[in-house]
CSV table of C-alpha atoms in Angstrom, one decimal:
chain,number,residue,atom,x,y,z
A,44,UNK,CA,29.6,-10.2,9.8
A,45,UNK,CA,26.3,-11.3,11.2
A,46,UNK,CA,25.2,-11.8,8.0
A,47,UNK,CA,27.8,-14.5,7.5
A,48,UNK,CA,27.5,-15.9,10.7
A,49,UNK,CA,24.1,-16.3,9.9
A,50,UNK,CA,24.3,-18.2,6.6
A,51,UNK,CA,26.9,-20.2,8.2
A,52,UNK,CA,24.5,-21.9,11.3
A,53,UNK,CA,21.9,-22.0,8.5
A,54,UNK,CA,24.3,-24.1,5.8
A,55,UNK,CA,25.0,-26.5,8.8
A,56,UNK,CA,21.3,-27.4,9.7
A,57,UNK,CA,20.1,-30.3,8.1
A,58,UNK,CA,17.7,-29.2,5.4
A,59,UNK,CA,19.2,-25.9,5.5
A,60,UNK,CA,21.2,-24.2,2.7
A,61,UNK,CA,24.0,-25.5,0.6
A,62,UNK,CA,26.2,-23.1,-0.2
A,63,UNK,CA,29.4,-23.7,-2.0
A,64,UNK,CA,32.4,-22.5,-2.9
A,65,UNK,CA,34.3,-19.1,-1.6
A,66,UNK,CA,32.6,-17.1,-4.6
A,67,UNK,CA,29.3,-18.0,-3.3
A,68,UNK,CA,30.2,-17.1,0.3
A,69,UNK,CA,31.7,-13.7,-0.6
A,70,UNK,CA,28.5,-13.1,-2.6
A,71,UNK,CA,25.6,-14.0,-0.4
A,72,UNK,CA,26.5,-11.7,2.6
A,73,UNK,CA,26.2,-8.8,-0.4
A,74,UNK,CA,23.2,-10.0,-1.8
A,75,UNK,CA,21.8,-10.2,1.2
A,76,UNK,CA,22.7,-6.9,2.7
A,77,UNK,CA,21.7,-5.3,-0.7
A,78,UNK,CA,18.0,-6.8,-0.5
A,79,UNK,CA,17.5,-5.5,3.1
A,80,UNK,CA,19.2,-1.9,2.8
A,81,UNK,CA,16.9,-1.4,-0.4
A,82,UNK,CA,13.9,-2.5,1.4
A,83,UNK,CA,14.4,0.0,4.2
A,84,UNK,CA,15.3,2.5,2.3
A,85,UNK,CA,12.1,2.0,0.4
A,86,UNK,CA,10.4,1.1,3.8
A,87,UNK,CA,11.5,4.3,5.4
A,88,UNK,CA,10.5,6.7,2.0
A,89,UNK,CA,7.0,4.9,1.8
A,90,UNK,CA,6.2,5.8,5.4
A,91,UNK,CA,7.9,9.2,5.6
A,92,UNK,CA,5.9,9.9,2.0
A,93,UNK,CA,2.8,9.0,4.0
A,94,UNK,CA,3.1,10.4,7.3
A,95,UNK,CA,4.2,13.8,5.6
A,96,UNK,CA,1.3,13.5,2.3
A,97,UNK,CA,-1.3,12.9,5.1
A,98,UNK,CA,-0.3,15.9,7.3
A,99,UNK,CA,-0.2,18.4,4.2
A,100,UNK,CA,-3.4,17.3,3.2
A,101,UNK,CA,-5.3,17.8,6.7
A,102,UNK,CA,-3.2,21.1,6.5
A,103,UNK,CA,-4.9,21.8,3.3
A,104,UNK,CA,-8.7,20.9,4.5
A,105,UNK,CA,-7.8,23.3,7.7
A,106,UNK,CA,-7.0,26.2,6.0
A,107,UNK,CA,-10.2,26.0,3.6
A,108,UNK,CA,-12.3,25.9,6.7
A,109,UNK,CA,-11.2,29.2,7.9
């Protein structure tokens, strides 16, 4: 719903978007819902990939030491 809101204030700005027809309404709250769960899905992968690669690996340099 925001995201409708949203494309709504931004289609009545001047210079903003021009989005017409119900098709294009119905489609660009999805579209843009899609783009941004992907990207924090991806986001959130990336950075739990990292935080968790980087603790194995000091794991493994501790345990080599002993």
């Amino acid at each position: 719903m925001t995201t409708l809101v949203s494309l709504f204030v931004a289609s009545i700005l001047p210079g903003g978007l021009h989005i017409r027809g119900v098709l294009a309404w119905v489609l660009a709250p999805l579209v843009v819902w899609l783009v941004t769960a992907l990207g924090s899905w991806i986001l959130g992968w990336a950075l739990i990939t990292r935080r968790f690669g980087d603790r194995d690996r000091d794991r493994g340099r501790t345990s080599s030491k002993r």
